[in-house]
Amino acid sequence: MKTRPVKTRPVTPADLPGVDRRRLLCALAPLAVLHGALVVAQAELLVRALAPPDAGPLPWLAGVVALRALTSWAAAALAHRAAARAKADVRAALLRVRGGPTLIVRGLDALDPYLTGYLPQLAAAAAVPPLVLVRLLTADAAAGLTVMVTLPLIPIFGVLVGRYTRDATRLQWRRLERLGGHFRDVLAGMSTLRAFSRTAHQEGEVRRMAEAHRRATRRVLRIAFLSALVLELVATLSVALVAVPVGLRLLDGDIAYRTALLVIVLTPEVFLPLRALGSRFHASAEALAAAEETARVLGRAAPRPTGRILPPGDGDIRLEDVSVRYGERAALDRVSLVIRRGEAVALTGPSGAGKSTLLAVLLGLVTPDEGRVLVGGVDLRDLDLAAWRRQIAWVPQTPHLFAESVADNVRLGAPRASADAVDRALAAAHARGFVESLPDGPDTVLGERGAGLSAGQRQRIALARAYLRDAPILLLDEPTARLDPDSERAVVQAARGLLRGRTAVLVAHRPALLADADRVIRLSDGRVVEEVRR
Amino acid sequence: MTAAAVLAGVAARLCALGLTASAAWLIARAAERPELSALGLAIVGVRAFATARGVFGYLERLAGHDAALGRAAALRVRLYRRLARGAGPAPARAGEALTHMVADLEAGQDMRLRCTLPAVTATAAGAAAVVFCWILHPASGAVMAAGALTAGLAIPAGAAAATRRLGARLAAARADLAARVIDLTDGRPDLEAFGAVDRATAAAERQARRMARLERRGGAVSAAALAAGAAVQGLTAVGVAAASAEAGAVTGAVLALTALVAIDAVLPMITAAQRHAELRPALARVRRLLRRDAPLPPDEPPRRTSAAGHVALRGVRVRFGDVPALDGVDLDLPSGRSVAVIGESGAGKSTLLEVLAGLVQPTEGLALLRPARGMYQDAHLFDTTVRGNLLMAKPDADDAELRAVLHRVRLGEWLDALPDGLATPVGAGGRRLSGGQRQRLLLARALLADPEVLLLDEPTEALDAATGRAVLADVLRERRGRTTVVVTHREDVLDLFDDIVIMARGRVVLHDTGAPQPTRRVFPSRTGRL
């Protein structure tokens, strides 16, 4: 896959990785030329068969028709192939930067009209009109010249009207998104609306927003469709402009019947590809928006600067004046502390005190805005992060369970662990009981985000994950929040077992877990306010 | 608007036919060197059709889009109304279900614009063309009818069938990819911490390639269908030319050229049929949703109401699918009590609250209550300001009242520090607030509503123990004399309540009304300790 520098001014789908516009156009060009030649041949043979009526050319005509269909099939199939490949490449690129989830799943389909409609039509519009025009000019110079004069009106008007409507269309696109957002927000809050008896009021609001959207769209479309109207008028009036004089010249015997008929058959064929190009272009407006969005997501993801990469040692972990800011709020405010190997440090403090942020800093998920984290005297920024994380097992406050089997979820940090090892980890995490009652035991595939399991069960799966990881450092983030007393007891027991013989930082409110800590550090507003040694 | 769109569309097609037919007639007739006056009508026809064609096309587009938007608006309102009366997904997994629902509604709009309208227009125009040719020359008309039926019915049907088959597989592949994407984005910290990012990314990429293979096959189907349509168009002209040889040069030329345009008018059926196959599943989902537990009475169903603040449940059962969430609950809460509900997760505590709130109707049994209000696990913050969200509960409250309630839930300092104060936007779903702030804003809103019965689902869960207890004590003091039901898992706050209800497996296993009795020993934690 190649990557191109993302341009600053309007991004088109052609700027995306995996979209090789030139290559596709080069592949389509011979087909387009062949198509143009076949259009001329078809007209020629049809005219021979009609003026005067003669069945002779008809088999040839059928052959040309078949060939034309084959050409159009080849061009379309080629474009679809390229589109599928391009979308897969863009999806892969987005997956790698973990951005644009809606783009990946559905949004990129908006590229289809551009890749399978606009680009092939671009090739046709470049090749067919000149070929047909040449034949027209050689058949009858006057008619050919008429067409030649009116033909440029199509791109000129197309560009003029298009430019005029582009901003309006873009505005419309954004308004549409906002309306969708409003409707979704209202639906999401339905039970709240119901609880406060506001559903009737909101129904009027939904109707009003939908009507407003309809009116606004109508205004925009009235202008946007003008371009199509102009293109169509130019095309049809040109046919009239050619047909009437040719008819009159026939009366005078200035032109042969066969030639006249050929002119009438060929004239619309000159305009057709250009008109189609205009409508394909409009149909791919969403592709431009999707491309812009994709480029934005891809451009936003800056790779982590890799400086010196040192293997992590097993020395003490030292935070020196670490500050982390989220916007204006300081989540951590010049925190300094030392965590010695083998000791268990508990963090307490009110919500928003910075406890989870501190764990994220230790994991390297969040880089301090000021200060530094030293591991055995080496700055975390200079460490091989992957190797550092291999030393850590983390049980987050709300662990994410993946749409895979329970066993694979437990294997997250040890992909090659045996079924036995998984089973032992589940047992140690007090999770074996409920896991075995699942339909396929540990092989049960979970729904999205672990749907089907309760909060306590998820927490225990996360603990099993940590067990299997078997890392020397353990980070535990409020493993018992939102648990009922029974689950809490099970989780506390499991967590205690996990603490044994490990360096641990645990965020906890409940006395049950605090008892196992060597030190309790109290945080408030991102600062260490108290330290109790046990 | 739909009728206008169809009329304009048919008129546009007929003008295209008229333009070709009159131009062909003009040329063929002129070749016979008649008087100029014989061509007058044809010349007028050519010019008129040429002008009208574009104008009708413009009107068709406008009216078609308007009809589609009108349908979208109507569907939105209907879906809203249906959901407002309790149909739809359970609130707990609303997030993505809603996104899909909104996307599905757009399918309804698309269906009208890209399937229904083109199909009706194509059928009418195709039929008109066939009849016109039949009148001129029946044999040619028959050939044209065969061509129109092939291009307008047979090929679209085949393409739709193939699209449907592929579509089902593509939908499955897409759902798989969606799950992987969610895992990659939402589960990112977990993946990073456990060094599993590359593994998960590679797996998702493989799925994207699998999807691309299916998309390519779908592309091959539509390419083949369109090529077949083009072939039928050309061959029909060949057939008409052959059949009309006996009809004379003028009629023959008119018929052959008209044939090309007539088949062109029915070709949109192919794309429309494929779109239809693609959109059908989404539309079926919308229909099912709108039909669910239909027909509903126009107003709220009559409800047995109780005296103010008194809540009584008799043998209440609630089932979600096969799973019983409440399994025969009898509960009497006299007016003015403060009640703690505890129990394992999954014991039915939240469902109990939803029944008390009137959000969930019992599958069996009787709920004697006035709909209560409060704050539930899924309570929603709207994408508007702090003020807008609070006014939801009490539309006529003034700012002083709003400030007071925010102070009561310990959000006063936060509010005072905000540059925009009450006008601060909270973001979609309260995204701009921290978890604890979100929870307290919801609590403030529930307090502001000041209902006879207030229901709170773990209202202080995101707060530390001391603050949580203080806030809860404040709330209960404020509510003294009116019924307040609180689901909690904190045993250290149970001493603040009059009643304690313990739930297990969808039943109330104990209702401790505070009267001295031996069962109270179950709660050593009443002293505030574990």
CSV table of N, CA and C in Angstrom, one decimal, chain B residues 55-136:
chain,number,residue,atom,x,y,z
B,55,VAL,N,-37.1,20.2,-18.5
B,55,VAL,CA,-37.9,20.8,-17.5
B,55,VAL,C,-38.6,19.8,-16.7
B,56,PHE,N,-39.2,18.8,-17.3
B,56,PHE,CA,-39.9,17.7,-16.6
B,56,PHE,C,-38.8,16.9,-15.8
B,57,GLY,N,-37.7,16.7,-16.3
B,57,GLY,CA,-36.6,16.0,-15.6
B,57,GLY,C,-36.3,16.7,-14.3
B,58,TYR,N,-36.2,18.1,-14.4
B,58,TYR,CA,-35.9,18.9,-13.2
B,58,TYR,C,-37.0,18.7,-12.2
B,59,LEU,N,-38.3,18.8,-12.6
B,59,LEU,CA,-39.4,18.7,-11.7
B,59,LEU,C,-39.4,17.3,-11.1
B,60,GLU,N,-39.1,16.3,-11.9
B,60,GLU,CA,-39.1,15.0,-11.3
B,60,GLU,C,-38.1,14.8,-10.2
B,61,ARG,N,-36.9,15.3,-10.4
B,61,ARG,CA,-35.9,15.2,-9.3
B,61,ARG,C,-36.4,15.9,-8.1
B,62,LEU,N,-36.9,17.2,-8.2
B,62,LEU,CA,-37.3,17.9,-7.1
B,62,LEU,C,-38.4,17.2,-6.3
B,63,ALA,N,-39.5,16.8,-7.1
B,63,ALA,CA,-40.6,16.2,-6.4
B,63,ALA,C,-40.2,14.9,-5.8
B,64,GLY,N,-39.4,14.1,-6.5
B,64,GLY,CA,-38.9,12.8,-6.0
B,64,GLY,C,-38.2,13.0,-4.6
B,65,HIS,N,-37.3,13.9,-4.6
B,65,HIS,CA,-36.5,14.1,-3.3
B,65,HIS,C,-37.4,14.6,-2.2
B,66,ASP,N,-38.4,15.5,-2.6
B,66,ASP,CA,-39.3,16.0,-1.6
B,66,ASP,C,-40.2,14.9,-1.0
B,67,ALA,N,-40.6,14.0,-1.9
B,67,ALA,CA,-41.5,12.9,-1.5
B,67,ALA,C,-40.7,12.0,-0.6
B,68,ALA,N,-39.4,11.7,-0.9
B,68,ALA,CA,-38.6,10.9,-0.1
B,68,ALA,C,-38.3,11.5,1.3
B,69,LEU,N,-38.1,12.8,1.3
B,69,LEU,CA,-37.9,13.5,2.6
B,69,LEU,C,-39.1,13.5,3.4
B,70,GLY,N,-40.3,13.7,2.7
B,70,GLY,CA,-41.5,13.6,3.4
B,70,GLY,C,-41.7,12.3,4.1
B,71,ARG,N,-41.4,11.2,3.4
B,71,ARG,CA,-41.5,9.9,3.9
B,71,ARG,C,-40.6,9.7,5.1
B,72,ALA,N,-39.4,10.2,5.0
B,72,ALA,CA,-38.4,10.1,6.1
B,72,ALA,C,-38.9,10.8,7.3
B,73,ALA,N,-39.5,12.0,7.1
B,73,ALA,CA,-40.0,12.8,8.3
B,73,ALA,C,-41.2,12.0,8.9
B,74,ALA,N,-42.1,11.5,8.1
B,74,ALA,CA,-43.2,10.7,8.6
B,74,ALA,C,-42.7,9.5,9.4
B,75,LEU,N,-41.7,8.8,8.8
B,75,LEU,CA,-41.2,7.6,9.5
B,75,LEU,C,-40.6,8.0,10.9
B,76,ARG,N,-39.9,9.1,10.9
B,76,ARG,CA,-39.3,9.5,12.1
B,76,ARG,C,-40.3,9.8,13.2
B,77,VAL,N,-41.3,10.5,12.8
B,77,VAL,CA,-42.4,10.8,13.8
B,77,VAL,C,-43.0,9.5,14.3
B,78,ARG,N,-43.3,8.6,13.3
B,78,ARG,CA,-43.9,7.3,13.7
B,78,ARG,C,-43.1,6.5,14.6
B,79,LEU,N,-41.8,6.4,14.3
B,79,LEU,CA,-40.9,5.6,15.1
B,79,LEU,C,-40.8,6.3,16.5
B,80,TYR,N,-40.7,7.6,16.5
B,80,TYR,CA,-40.6,8.3,17.8
B,80,TYR,C,-41.9,7.9,18.6
B,81,ARG,N,-43.0,8.0,18.0
B,81,ARG,CA,-44.3,7.8,18.7
B,81,ARG,C,-44.3,6.4,19.3
B,82,ARG,N,-43.9,5.5,18.4
B,82,ARG,CA,-43.9,4.1,18.8
B,82,ARG,C,-42.9,3.9,20.0
B,83,LEU,N,-41.7,4.4,19.9
B,83,LEU,CA,-40.8,4.3,21.0
B,83,LEU,C,-41.2,5.0,22.3
B,84,ALA,N,-41.9,6.1,22.1
B,84,ALA,CA,-42.4,6.9,23.2
B,84,ALA,C,-43.4,6.1,24.0
B,85,ARG,N,-44.0,5.1,23.3
B,85,ARG,CA,-45.0,4.3,24.1
B,85,ARG,C,-44.5,2.9,24.5
B,86,GLY,N,-43.2,2.8,24.4
B,86,GLY,CA,-42.6,1.6,25.1
B,86,GLY,C,-42.2,0.5,24.2
B,87,ALA,N,-42.3,0.7,22.8
B,87,ALA,CA,-41.7,-0.4,22.0
B,87,ALA,C,-40.2,-0.1,21.8
B,88,GLY,N,-39.6,-1.1,21.2
B,88,GLY,CA,-38.2,-0.8,20.9
B,88,GLY,C,-37.3,-1.6,21.8
B,89,PRO,N,-36.0,-1.4,21.6
B,89,PRO,CA,-35.0,-2.1,22.4
B,89,PRO,C,-35.0,-1.8,23.8
B,90,ALA,N,-34.6,-2.7,24.7
B,90,ALA,CA,-34.5,-2.4,26.1
B,90,ALA,C,-33.5,-1.3,26.3
B,91,PRO,N,-33.7,-0.4,27.2
B,91,PRO,CA,-32.8,0.7,27.3
B,91,PRO,C,-31.4,0.4,27.5
B,92,ALA,N,-31.1,-0.7,28.1
B,92,ALA,CA,-29.7,-1.0,28.5
B,92,ALA,C,-28.8,-1.1,27.3
B,93,ARG,N,-29.3,-1.7,26.2
B,93,ARG,CA,-28.4,-1.8,25.0
B,93,ARG,C,-28.8,-0.9,23.9
B,94,ALA,N,-29.2,0.3,24.3
B,94,ALA,CA,-29.8,1.2,23.4
B,94,ALA,C,-28.8,1.8,22.4
B,95,GLY,N,-27.6,2.1,22.8
B,95,GLY,CA,-26.6,2.8,22.0
B,95,GLY,C,-26.6,2.4,20.5
B,96,GLU,N,-26.0,1.2,20.3
B,96,GLU,CA,-25.9,0.9,18.9
B,96,GLU,C,-27.2,0.6,18.2
B,97,ALA,N,-28.1,0.0,19.0
B,97,ALA,CA,-29.4,-0.3,18.5
B,97,ALA,C,-30.0,1.0,17.8
B,98,LEU,N,-29.8,2.1,18.5
B,98,LEU,CA,-30.4,3.4,18.0
B,98,LEU,C,-29.7,3.8,16.7
B,99,THR,N,-28.4,3.7,16.7
B,99,THR,CA,-27.6,4.1,15.5
B,99,THR,C,-28.2,3.3,14.3
B,100,HIS,N,-28.4,2.0,14.5
B,100,HIS,CA,-28.9,1.1,13.5
B,100,HIS,C,-30.3,1.6,13.1
B,101,MET,N,-31.1,1.9,14.1
B,101,MET,CA,-32.4,2.3,13.8
B,101,MET,C,-32.5,3.5,13.0
B,102,VAL,N,-31.7,4.5,13.3
B,102,VAL,CA,-31.7,5.8,12.5
B,102,VAL,C,-31.2,5.5,11.1
B,103,ALA,N,-30.2,4.6,11.0
B,103,ALA,CA,-29.7,4.3,9.6
B,103,ALA,C,-30.8,3.6,8.9
B,104,ASP,N,-31.5,2.7,9.5
B,104,ASP,CA,-32.6,1.9,8.9
B,104,ASP,C,-33.7,2.9,8.3
B,105,LEU,N,-34.0,3.9,9.1
B,105,LEU,CA,-35.0,4.9,8.7
B,105,LEU,C,-34.6,5.5,7.3
B,106,GLU,N,-33.3,5.8,7.2
B,106,GLU,CA,-32.8,6.3,5.9
B,106,GLU,C,-33.1,5.4,4.8
B,107,ALA,N,-33.1,4.1,5.1
B,107,ALA,CA,-33.4,3.1,4.0
B,107,ALA,C,-34.8,3.4,3.5
B,108,GLY,N,-35.7,3.8,4.4
B,108,GLY,CA,-37.1,4.1,4.0
B,108,GLY,C,-37.1,5.2,3.0
B,109,GLN,N,-36.3,6.2,3.2
B,109,GLN,CA,-36.2,7.4,2.4
B,109,GLN,C,-35.6,6.9,1.0
B,110,ASP,N,-34.5,6.2,1.1
B,110,ASP,CA,-33.9,5.7,-0.1
B,110,ASP,C,-34.8,4.8,-1.0
B,111,MET,N,-35.5,4.0,-0.3
B,111,MET,CA,-36.4,3.1,-1.0
B,111,MET,C,-37.4,3.9,-1.9
B,112,ARG,N,-37.9,4.9,-1.4
B,112,ARG,CA,-38.9,5.7,-2.2
B,112,ARG,C,-38.1,6.3,-3.3
B,113,LEU,N,-37.0,6.9,-3.1
B,113,LEU,CA,-36.3,7.7,-4.1
B,113,LEU,C,-35.7,6.9,-5.2
B,114,ARG,N,-35.1,5.7,-4.7
B,114,ARG,CA,-34.3,5.0,-5.7
B,114,ARG,C,-34.9,3.7,-6.2
B,115,CYS,N,-36.0,3.3,-5.5
B,115,CYS,CA,-36.7,2.1,-6.0
B,115,CYS,C,-38.1,2.4,-6.5
B,116,THR,N,-39.0,2.8,-5.6
B,116,THR,CA,-40.4,3.0,-5.9
B,116,THR,C,-40.6,3.9,-7.1
B,117,LEU,N,-40.1,5.1,-6.9
B,117,LEU,CA,-40.3,6.1,-8.0
B,117,LEU,C,-39.7,5.7,-9.3
B,118,PRO,N,-38.5,5.3,-9.4
B,118,PRO,CA,-37.9,4.9,-10.7
B,118,PRO,C,-38.7,3.7,-11.3
B,119,ALA,N,-39.1,2.8,-10.4
B,119,ALA,CA,-39.8,1.6,-10.9
B,119,ALA,C,-41.2,2.0,-11.5
B,120,VAL,N,-41.9,2.8,-10.8
B,120,VAL,CA,-43.3,3.2,-11.3
B,120,VAL,C,-43.1,4.0,-12.6
B,121,THR,N,-42.2,4.9,-12.6
B,121,THR,CA,-41.9,5.8,-13.8
B,121,THR,C,-41.5,4.9,-15.0
B,122,ALA,N,-40.6,4.0,-14.7
B,122,ALA,CA,-40.1,3.1,-15.8
B,122,ALA,C,-41.2,2.3,-16.4
B,123,THR,N,-42.0,1.7,-15.5
B,123,THR,CA,-43.1,0.9,-16.0
B,123,THR,C,-44.1,1.6,-16.8
B,124,ALA,N,-44.5,2.8,-16.3
B,124,ALA,CA,-45.5,3.6,-17.1
B,124,ALA,C,-44.9,4.0,-18.4
B,125,ALA,N,-43.7,4.5,-18.4
B,125,ALA,CA,-43.1,5.0,-19.7
B,125,ALA,C,-42.9,3.8,-20.7
B,126,GLY,N,-42.4,2.7,-20.1
B,126,GLY,CA,-42.2,1.5,-21.0
B,126,GLY,C,-43.5,1.1,-21.6
B,127,ALA,N,-44.5,1.0,-20.8
B,127,ALA,CA,-45.8,0.6,-21.3
B,127,ALA,C,-46.3,1.5,-22.4
B,128,ALA,N,-46.2,2.8,-22.2
B,128,ALA,CA,-46.6,3.8,-23.1
B,128,ALA,C,-45.9,3.6,-24.5
B,129,ALA,N,-44.6,3.4,-24.4
B,129,ALA,CA,-43.8,3.2,-25.6
B,129,ALA,C,-44.2,2.0,-26.4
B,130,VAL,N,-44.5,0.9,-25.6
B,130,VAL,CA,-44.9,-0.3,-26.3
B,130,VAL,C,-46.2,-0.1,-27.0
B,131,VAL,N,-47.2,0.5,-26.3
B,131,VAL,CA,-48.5,0.8,-26.9
B,131,VAL,C,-48.4,1.6,-28.2
B,132,PHE,N,-47.5,2.7,-28.1
B,132,PHE,CA,-47.3,3.6,-29.2
B,132,PHE,C,-46.8,2.8,-30.4
B,133,CYS,N,-45.8,1.9,-30.2
B,133,CYS,CA,-45.3,1.1,-31.3
B,133,CYS,C,-46.3,0.1,-31.8
B,134,TRP,N,-47.0,-0.5,-30.9
B,134,TRP,CA,-48.0,-1.5,-31.3
B,134,TRP,C,-49.0,-0.9,-32.2
B,135,ILE,N,-49.4,0.4,-31.9
B,135,ILE,CA,-50.4,1.0,-32.8
B,135,ILE,C,-49.8,1.3,-34.2
B,136,LEU,N,-48.5,1.7,-34.2
B,136,LEU,CA,-47.9,1.9,-35.5
B,136,LEU,C,-47.7,0.7,-36.3
